[in-house]
Tab-separated table of C-alpha atoms in Angstrom:
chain	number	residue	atom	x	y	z
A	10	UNK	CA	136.451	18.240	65.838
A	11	UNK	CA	135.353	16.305	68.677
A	12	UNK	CA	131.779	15.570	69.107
A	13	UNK	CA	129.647	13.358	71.008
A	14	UNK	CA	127.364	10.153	69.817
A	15	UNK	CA	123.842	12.320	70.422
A	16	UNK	CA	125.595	15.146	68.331
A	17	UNK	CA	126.668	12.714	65.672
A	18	UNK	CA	123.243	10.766	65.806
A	19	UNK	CA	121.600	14.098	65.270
A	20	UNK	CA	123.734	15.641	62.656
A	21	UNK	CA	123.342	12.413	60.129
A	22	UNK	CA	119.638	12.333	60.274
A	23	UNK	CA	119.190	16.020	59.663
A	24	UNK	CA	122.087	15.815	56.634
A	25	UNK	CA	119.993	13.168	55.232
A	26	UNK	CA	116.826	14.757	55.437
A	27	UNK	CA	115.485	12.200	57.969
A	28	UNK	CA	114.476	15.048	60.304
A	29	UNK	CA	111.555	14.825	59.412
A	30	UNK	CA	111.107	12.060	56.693
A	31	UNK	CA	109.711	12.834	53.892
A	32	UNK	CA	109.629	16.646	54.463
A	33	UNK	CA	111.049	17.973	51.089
A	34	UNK	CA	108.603	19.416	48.690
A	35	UNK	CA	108.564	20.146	45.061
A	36	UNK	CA	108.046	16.998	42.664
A	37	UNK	CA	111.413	16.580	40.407
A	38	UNK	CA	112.841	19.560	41.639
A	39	UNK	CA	112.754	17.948	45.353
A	40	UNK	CA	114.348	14.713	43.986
A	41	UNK	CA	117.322	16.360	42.173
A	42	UNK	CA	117.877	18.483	45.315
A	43	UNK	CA	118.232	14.914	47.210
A	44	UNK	CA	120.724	13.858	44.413
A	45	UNK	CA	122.796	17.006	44.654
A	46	UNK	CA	122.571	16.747	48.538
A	47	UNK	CA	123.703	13.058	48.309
A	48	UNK	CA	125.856	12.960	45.231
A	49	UNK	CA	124.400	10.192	43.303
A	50	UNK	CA	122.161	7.372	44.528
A	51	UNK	CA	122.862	3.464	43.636
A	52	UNK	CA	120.080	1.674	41.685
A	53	UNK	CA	118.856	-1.939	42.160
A	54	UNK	CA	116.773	-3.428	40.067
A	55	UNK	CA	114.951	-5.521	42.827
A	56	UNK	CA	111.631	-4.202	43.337
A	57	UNK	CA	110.039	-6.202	45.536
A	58	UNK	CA	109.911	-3.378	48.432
A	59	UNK	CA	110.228	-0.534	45.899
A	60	UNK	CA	113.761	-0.118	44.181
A	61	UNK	CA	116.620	0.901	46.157
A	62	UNK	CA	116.616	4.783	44.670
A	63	UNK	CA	112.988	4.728	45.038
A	64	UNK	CA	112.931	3.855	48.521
A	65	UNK	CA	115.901	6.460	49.220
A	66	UNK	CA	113.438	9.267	47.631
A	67	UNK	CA	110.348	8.041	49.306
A	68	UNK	CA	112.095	8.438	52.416
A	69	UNK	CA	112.983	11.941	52.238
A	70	UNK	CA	110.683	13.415	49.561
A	71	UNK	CA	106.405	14.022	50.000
A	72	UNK	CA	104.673	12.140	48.015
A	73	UNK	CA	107.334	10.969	46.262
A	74	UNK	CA	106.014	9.097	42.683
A	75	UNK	CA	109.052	7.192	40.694
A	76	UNK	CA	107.755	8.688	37.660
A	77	UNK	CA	109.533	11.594	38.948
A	78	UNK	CA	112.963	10.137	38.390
A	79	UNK	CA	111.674	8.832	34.919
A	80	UNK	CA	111.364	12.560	34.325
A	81	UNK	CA	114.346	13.981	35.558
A	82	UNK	CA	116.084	10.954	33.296
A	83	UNK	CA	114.089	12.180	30.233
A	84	UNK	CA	115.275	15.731	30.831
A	85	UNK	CA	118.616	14.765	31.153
A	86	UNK	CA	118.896	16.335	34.558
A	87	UNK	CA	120.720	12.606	35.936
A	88	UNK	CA	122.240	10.123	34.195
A	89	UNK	CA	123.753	6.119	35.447
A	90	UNK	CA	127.259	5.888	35.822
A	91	UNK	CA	129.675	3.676	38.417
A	92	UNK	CA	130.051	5.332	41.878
A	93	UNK	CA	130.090	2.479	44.504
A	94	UNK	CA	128.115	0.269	42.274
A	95	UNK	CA	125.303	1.202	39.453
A	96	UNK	CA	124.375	4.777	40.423
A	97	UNK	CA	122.069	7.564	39.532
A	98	UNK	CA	123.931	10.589	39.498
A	99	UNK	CA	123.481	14.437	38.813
A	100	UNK	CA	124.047	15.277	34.553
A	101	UNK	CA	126.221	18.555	35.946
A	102	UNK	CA	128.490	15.581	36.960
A	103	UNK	CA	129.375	13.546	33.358
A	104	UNK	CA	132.829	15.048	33.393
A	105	UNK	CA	134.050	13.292	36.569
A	106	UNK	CA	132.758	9.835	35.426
A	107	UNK	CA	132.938	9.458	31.904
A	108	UNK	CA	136.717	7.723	32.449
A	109	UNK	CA	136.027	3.835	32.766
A	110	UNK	CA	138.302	1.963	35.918
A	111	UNK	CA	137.116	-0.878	34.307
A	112	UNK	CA	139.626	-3.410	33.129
A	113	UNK	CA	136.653	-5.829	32.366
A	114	UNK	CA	134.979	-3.370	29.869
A	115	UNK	CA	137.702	-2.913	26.929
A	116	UNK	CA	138.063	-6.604	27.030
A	117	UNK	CA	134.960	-7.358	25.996
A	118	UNK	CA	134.823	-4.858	23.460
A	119	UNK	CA	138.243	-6.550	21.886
A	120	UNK	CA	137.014	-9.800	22.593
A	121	UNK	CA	133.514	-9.578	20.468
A	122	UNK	CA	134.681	-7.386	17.642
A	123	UNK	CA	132.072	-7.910	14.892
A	124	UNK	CA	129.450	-7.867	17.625
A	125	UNK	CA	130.739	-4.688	18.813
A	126	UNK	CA	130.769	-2.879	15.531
A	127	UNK	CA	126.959	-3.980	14.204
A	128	UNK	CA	125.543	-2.556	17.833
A	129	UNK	CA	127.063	0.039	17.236
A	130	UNK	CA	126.329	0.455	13.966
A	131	UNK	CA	122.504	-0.131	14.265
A	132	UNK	CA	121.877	2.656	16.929
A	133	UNK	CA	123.636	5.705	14.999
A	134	UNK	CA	121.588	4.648	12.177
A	135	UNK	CA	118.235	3.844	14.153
A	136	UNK	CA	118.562	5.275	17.137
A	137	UNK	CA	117.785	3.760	21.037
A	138	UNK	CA	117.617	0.084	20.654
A	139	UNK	CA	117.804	-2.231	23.964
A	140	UNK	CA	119.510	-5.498	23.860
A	141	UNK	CA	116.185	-7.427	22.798
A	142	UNK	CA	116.392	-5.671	19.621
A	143	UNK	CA	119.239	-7.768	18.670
A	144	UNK	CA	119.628	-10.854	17.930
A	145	UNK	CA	121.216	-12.998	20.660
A	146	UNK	CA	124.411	-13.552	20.483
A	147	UNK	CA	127.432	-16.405	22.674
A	148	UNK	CA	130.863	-15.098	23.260
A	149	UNK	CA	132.960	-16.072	26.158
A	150	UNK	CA	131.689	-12.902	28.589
A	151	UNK	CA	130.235	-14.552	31.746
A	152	UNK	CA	127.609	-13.144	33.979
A	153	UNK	CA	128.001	-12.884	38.092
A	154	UNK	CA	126.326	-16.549	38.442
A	155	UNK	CA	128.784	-17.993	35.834
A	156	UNK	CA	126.383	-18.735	33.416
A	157	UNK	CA	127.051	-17.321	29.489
A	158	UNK	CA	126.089	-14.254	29.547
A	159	UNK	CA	123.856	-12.391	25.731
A	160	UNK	CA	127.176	-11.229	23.695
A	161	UNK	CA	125.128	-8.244	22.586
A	162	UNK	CA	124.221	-7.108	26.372
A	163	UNK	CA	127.514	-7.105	27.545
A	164	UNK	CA	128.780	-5.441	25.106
A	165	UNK	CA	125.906	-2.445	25.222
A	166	UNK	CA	126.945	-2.406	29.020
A	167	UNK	CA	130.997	-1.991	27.709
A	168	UNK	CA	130.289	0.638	25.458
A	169	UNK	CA	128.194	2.511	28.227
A	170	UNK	CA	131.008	1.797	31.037
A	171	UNK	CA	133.575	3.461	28.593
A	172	UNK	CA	131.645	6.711	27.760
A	173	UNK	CA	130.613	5.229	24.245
A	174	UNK	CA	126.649	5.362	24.865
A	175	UNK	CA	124.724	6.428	27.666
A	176	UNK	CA	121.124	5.336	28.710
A	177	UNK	CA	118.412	7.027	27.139
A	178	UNK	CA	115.895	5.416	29.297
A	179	UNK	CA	114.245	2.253	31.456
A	180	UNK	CA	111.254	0.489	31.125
A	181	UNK	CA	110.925	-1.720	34.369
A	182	UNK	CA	114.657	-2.882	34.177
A	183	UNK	CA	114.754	-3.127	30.709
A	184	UNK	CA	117.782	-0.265	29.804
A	185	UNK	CA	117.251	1.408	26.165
A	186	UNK	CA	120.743	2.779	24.780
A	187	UNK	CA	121.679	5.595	22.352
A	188	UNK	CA	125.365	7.560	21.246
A	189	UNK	CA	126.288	9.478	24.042
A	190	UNK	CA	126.573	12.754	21.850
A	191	UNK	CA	122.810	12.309	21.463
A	192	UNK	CA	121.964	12.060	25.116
A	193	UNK	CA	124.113	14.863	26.997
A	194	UNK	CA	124.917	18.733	26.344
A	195	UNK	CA	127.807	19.294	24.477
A	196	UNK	CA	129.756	21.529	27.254
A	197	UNK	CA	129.806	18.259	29.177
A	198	UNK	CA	130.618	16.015	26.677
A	199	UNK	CA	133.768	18.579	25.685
A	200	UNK	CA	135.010	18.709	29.447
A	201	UNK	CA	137.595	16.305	30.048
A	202	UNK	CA	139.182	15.630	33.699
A	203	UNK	CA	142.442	13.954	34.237
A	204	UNK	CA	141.713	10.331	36.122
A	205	UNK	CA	143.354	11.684	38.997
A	206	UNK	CA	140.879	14.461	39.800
A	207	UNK	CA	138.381	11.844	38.503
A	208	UNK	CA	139.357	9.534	41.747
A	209	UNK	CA	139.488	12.658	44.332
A	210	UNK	CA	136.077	13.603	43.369
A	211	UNK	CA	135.018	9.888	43.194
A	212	UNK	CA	136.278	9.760	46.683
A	213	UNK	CA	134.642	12.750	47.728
A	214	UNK	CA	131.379	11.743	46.744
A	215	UNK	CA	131.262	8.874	48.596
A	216	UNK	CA	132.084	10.911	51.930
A	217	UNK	CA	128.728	13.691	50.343
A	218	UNK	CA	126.400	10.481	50.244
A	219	UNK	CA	126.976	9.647	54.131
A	220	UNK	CA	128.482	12.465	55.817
A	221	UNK	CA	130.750	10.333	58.281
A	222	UNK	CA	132.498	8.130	56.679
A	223	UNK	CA	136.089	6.647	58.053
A	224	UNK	CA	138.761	5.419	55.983
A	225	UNK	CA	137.879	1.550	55.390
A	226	UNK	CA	135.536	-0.708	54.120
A	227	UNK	CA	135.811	-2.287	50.598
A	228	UNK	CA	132.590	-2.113	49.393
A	229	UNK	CA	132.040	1.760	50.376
A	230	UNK	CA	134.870	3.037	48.401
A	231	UNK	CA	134.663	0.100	45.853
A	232	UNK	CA	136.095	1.166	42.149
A	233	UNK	CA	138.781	4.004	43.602
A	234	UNK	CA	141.515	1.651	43.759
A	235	UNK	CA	143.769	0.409	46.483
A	236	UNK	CA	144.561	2.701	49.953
A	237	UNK	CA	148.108	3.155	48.867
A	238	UNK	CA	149.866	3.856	45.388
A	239	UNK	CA	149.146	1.590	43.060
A	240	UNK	CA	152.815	0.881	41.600
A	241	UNK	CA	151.296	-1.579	38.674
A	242	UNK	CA	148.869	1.369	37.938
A	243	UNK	CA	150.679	4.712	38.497
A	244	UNK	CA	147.310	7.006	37.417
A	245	UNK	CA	145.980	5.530	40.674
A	246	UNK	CA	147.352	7.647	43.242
A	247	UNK	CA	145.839	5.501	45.901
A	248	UNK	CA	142.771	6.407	48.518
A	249	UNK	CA	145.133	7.685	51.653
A	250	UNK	CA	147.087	10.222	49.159
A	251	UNK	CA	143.729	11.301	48.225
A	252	UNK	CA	141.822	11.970	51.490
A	253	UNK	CA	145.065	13.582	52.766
A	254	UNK	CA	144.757	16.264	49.923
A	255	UNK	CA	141.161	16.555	50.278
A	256	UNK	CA	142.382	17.297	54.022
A	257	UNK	CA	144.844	19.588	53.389
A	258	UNK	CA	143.227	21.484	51.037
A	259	UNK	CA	139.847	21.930	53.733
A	260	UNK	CA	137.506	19.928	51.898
A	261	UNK	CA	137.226	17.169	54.707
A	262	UNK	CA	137.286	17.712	58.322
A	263	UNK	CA	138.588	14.957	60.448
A	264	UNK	CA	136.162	14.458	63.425
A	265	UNK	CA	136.283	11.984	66.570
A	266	UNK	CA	133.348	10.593	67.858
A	267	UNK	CA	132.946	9.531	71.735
A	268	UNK	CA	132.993	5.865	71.910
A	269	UNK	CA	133.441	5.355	68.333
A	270	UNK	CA	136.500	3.871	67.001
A	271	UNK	CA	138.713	5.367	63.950
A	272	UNK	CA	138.573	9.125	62.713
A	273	UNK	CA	135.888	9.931	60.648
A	274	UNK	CA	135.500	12.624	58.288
A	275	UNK	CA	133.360	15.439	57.321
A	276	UNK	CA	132.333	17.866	54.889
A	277	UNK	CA	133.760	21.475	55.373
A	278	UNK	CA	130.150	23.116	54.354
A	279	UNK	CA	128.509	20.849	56.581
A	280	UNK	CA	130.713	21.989	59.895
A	281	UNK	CA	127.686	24.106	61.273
A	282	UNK	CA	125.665	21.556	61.218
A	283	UNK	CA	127.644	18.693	63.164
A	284	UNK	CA	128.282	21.749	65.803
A	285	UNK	CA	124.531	22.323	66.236
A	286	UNK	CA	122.351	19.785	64.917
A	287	UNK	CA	118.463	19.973	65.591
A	288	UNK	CA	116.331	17.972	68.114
A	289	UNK	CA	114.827	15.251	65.528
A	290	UNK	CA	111.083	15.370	65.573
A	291	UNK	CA	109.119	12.254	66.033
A	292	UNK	CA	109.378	10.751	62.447
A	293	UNK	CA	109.758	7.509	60.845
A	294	UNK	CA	111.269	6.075	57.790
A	295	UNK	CA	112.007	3.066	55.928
A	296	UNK	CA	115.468	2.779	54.977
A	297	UNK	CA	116.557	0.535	51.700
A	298	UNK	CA	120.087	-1.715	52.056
A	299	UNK	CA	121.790	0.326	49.461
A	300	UNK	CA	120.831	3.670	51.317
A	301	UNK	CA	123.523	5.353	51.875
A	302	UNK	CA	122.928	6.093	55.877
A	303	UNK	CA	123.372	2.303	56.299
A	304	UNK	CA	126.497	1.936	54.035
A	305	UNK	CA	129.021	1.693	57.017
A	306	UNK	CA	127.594	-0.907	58.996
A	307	UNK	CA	129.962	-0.939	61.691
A	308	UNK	CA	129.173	2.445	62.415
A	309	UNK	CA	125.671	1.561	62.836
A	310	UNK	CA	126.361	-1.069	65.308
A	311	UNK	CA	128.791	1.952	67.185
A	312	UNK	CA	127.090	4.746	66.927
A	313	UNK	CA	123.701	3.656	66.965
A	314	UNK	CA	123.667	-0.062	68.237
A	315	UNK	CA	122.094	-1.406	65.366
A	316	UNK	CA	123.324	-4.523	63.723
A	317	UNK	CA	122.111	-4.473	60.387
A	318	UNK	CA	122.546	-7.188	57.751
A	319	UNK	CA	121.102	-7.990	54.370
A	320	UNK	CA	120.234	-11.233	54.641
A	321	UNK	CA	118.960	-11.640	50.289
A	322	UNK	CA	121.754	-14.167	49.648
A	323	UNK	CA	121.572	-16.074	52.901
A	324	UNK	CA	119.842	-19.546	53.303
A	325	UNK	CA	116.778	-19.257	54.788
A	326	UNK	CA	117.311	-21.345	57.845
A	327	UNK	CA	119.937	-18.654	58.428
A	328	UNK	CA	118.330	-15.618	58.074
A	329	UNK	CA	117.216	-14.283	61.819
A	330	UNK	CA	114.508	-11.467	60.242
A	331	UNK	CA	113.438	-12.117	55.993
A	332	UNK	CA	114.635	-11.195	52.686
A	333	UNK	CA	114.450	-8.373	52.221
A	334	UNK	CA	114.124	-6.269	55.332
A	335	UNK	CA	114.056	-2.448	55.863
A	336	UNK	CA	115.363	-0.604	59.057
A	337	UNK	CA	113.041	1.897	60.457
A	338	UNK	CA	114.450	5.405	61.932
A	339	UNK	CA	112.588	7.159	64.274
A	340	UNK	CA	113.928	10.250	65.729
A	341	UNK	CA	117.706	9.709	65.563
A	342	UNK	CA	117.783	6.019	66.434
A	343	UNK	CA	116.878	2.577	64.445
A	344	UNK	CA	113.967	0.976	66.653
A	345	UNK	CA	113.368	-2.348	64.241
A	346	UNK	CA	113.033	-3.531	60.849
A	347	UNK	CA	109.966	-4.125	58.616
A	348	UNK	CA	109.769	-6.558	55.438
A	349	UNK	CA	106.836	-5.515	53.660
A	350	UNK	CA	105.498	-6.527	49.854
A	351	UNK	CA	104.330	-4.553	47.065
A	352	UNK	CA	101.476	-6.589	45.575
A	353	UNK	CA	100.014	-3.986	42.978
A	354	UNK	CA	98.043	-6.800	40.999
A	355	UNK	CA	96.143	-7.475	44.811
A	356	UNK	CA	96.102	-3.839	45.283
A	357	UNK	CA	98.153	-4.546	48.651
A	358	UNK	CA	101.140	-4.523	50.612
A	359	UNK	CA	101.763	-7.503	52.794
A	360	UNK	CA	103.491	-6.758	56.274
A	361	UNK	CA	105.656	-9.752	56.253
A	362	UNK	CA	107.750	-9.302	59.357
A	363	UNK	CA	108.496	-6.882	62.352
A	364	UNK	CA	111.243	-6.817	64.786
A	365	UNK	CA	111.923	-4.871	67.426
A	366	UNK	CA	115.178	-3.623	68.740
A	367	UNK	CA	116.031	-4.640	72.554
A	368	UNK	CA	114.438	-2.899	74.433
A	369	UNK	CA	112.119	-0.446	72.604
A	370	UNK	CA	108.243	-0.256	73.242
A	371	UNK	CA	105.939	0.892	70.837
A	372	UNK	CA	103.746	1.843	72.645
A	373	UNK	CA	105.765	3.673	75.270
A	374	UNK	CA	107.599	5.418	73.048
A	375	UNK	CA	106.123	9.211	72.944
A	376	UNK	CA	105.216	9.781	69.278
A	377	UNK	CA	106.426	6.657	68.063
A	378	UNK	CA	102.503	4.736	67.063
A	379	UNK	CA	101.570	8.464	64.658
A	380	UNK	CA	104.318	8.829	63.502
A	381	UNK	CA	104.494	4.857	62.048
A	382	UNK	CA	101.139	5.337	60.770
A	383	UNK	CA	101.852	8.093	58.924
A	384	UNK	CA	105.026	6.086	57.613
A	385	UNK	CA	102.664	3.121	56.512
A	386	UNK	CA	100.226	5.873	55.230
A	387	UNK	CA	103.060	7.101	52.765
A	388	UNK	CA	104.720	3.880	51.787
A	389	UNK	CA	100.938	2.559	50.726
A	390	UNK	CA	100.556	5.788	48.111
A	391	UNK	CA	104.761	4.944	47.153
A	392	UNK	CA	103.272	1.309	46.486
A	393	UNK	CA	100.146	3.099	44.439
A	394	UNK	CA	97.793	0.688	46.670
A	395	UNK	CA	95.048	0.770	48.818
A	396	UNK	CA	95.482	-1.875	51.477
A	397	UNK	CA	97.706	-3.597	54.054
A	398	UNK	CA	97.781	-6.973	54.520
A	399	UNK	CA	99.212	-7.987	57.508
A	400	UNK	CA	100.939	-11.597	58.223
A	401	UNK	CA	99.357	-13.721	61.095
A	402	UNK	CA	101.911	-13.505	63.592
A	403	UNK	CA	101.499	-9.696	63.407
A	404	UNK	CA	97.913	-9.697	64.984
A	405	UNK	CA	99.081	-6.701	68.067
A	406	UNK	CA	100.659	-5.012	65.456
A	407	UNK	CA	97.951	-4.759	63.264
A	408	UNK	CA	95.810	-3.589	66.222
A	409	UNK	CA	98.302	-1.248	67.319
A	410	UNK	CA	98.942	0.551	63.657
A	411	UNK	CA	95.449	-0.016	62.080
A	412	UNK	CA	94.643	3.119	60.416
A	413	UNK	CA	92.826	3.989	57.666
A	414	UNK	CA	95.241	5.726	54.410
């Protein structure tokens, strides 16, 4: 297919559910159609904005209330598992992810033997314990800042990577753990899939989640291996072999894109779509870094000249917007970015920062001043609060948005 950049622009909002935000209605049932639309949805436990799956749900679901994924997790509807980092994913799916690619995960099991066995021990005899049930114990497992990293944590997180227990629930970011067998239907714990079809759906996913995706880009298809055969690791047929098959057999549709670089691809159910995609209404949403719309960065910058980067880890004399920053979507294009705070304990959230893109005017923009209020409207119920606090420096903003939730 050959399509233009409006087309394109047009198709991945409405795919996502951005056309309007928030529009799907239904509670749970709303948020598990997101997941099945999507795939799975990566979790981070910063919450400083709302959590990353929270603020992927928020954007496309009324009303949306986190206790909602608390209750889809309790009914065993989705469960966490690896797909492109810590994701939440649909339960139907267990089969295709219950096979660890982790090298690091065995290790640690072999490495900490006694630890391994009394964890393990003490939940099939009590049940879901989290890792501050346990004492705390050293080993030689190291965390991502290099520091020594609780024996007895990383080896609930080994047992979970390799299909031994699953999570039985969160409270805050504190993750509970049980036996698998007591946390899944047996049909899906009895289905086993060869690692190969394990990968292909893998890689599949990751093209569900954004609905455009090319062929590169280590992060996005992080965890399926190299592009080519794997010779040190023959089960790893390698990415390219992969997609091929997946185009061969019609699942993927290769699609160009005017004035985009590189083929992209596309789902084969989604062809109608990408032929005829809506007119967006006037709608705005906040987007989280981990959503998956703004996974391929240099097809933001392409297709929608938008450079986006997540500026958490940078200095701060070299950060050119804040922390943690959202880009805001309205119709099909990204217009800015806002950094906003939850404060529940002030009952607030503080409107820390917001930038404009080049050349966009708020105010001359038909549509554009309702349909942010209505955006600030829902993120204040997300945030369960009552008031915005706006920085200094944000005085005509203020002005411009003030409205009463």
């Amino acid at each position: 297919m050959k399509v233009t950049a409006e087309a394109a622009r047009r198709f991945l909002v409405a795919r996502h559910l951005l056309a309007p935000a928030r529009s799907l209605k239904g509670g749970p049932d709303a948020v598990l159609e997101v997941f099945r639309r999507l795939g799975s949805i990566q979790f981070d436990p910063l919450a400083v904005a709302g959590r990353n799956h929270d603020l992927v749900l928020h954007a496309r679901v009324s009303s949306y209330d986190p206790a909602w994924c608390d209750v889809l997790y309790e009914r065993r509807e989705i469960f966490e598992a690896y797909n492109k980092g810590l994701s939440l994913v649909p339960a139907e799916e267990f089969p295709w992810f219950r096979g660890t690619l982790s090298q690091n995960a065995p290790r640690v099991l072999a490495e900490n033997p006694e630890v391994a066995e009394k964890v393990l021990e003490r939940i099939r005899a009590e049940g879901t314990l989290s890792a501050l049930d346990f004492e705390r114990e050293r080993g030689r497992t190291i965390d991502w800042f290099g520091a020594p990293m609780n024996t007895v944590r990383a080896v609930l997180e080994a047992y979970a990577v390799t299909g031994v227990l699953g999570l039985a629930r969160r409270d805050g970011n504190r993750r509970y753990y049980d036996l698998l067998e007591r946390l899944l239907p047996a049909h899906l714990l009895r289905r086993s899939i060869p690692l190969r079809e394990q990968l292909r759906h893998k890689l599949l996913s990751r093209y569900r989640a954004h609905g455009l995706l090319g062929v590169g880009g280590a992060d996005i298809f992080g965890g399926l291996g190299s592009a080519k055969p794997d010779r040190e690791r023959p089960e790893h047929p390698g990415r390219t072999p992969l997609r091929e098959e997946l185009v061969a057999d019609g699942e993927l549709v290769p699609v160009e894109i005017e004035e985009v670089r590189g083929k992209r691809f596309l789902l084969k159910e989604e062809v109608g779509l990408l032929e005829s995609p809506p007119e967006p209404p006037p709608s705005v949403a906040f987007l989280p870094p981990f959503d998956p719309l703004v996974w391929d960065r240099g097809l933001l910058g392409s297709l929608f000249e938008f450079d986006y980067v997540w500026e958490l880890f940078f200095p701060p004399a070299k950060r050119r917007w804040g922390w943690y920053v959202l880009p805001m979507i309205f119709r099909d294009r990204f217009v800015g970015r806002i950094e906003p705070r939850i404060d529940r304990g002030g009952g607030q959230v503080q409107v820390l920062g917001l930038w404009w893109e080049d050349g966009f005017a708020p105010r001359r923009t038909d549509g554009f001043v309702d349909a942010m209020r209505t955006a600030l409207r829902a993120y204040l119920g997300f945030a369960r609060v009552s008031r915005l606090e706006w920085a200094a420096h944000l005085g005509p903003e203020k002005r411009l948005f003030l409205s009463r939730p």
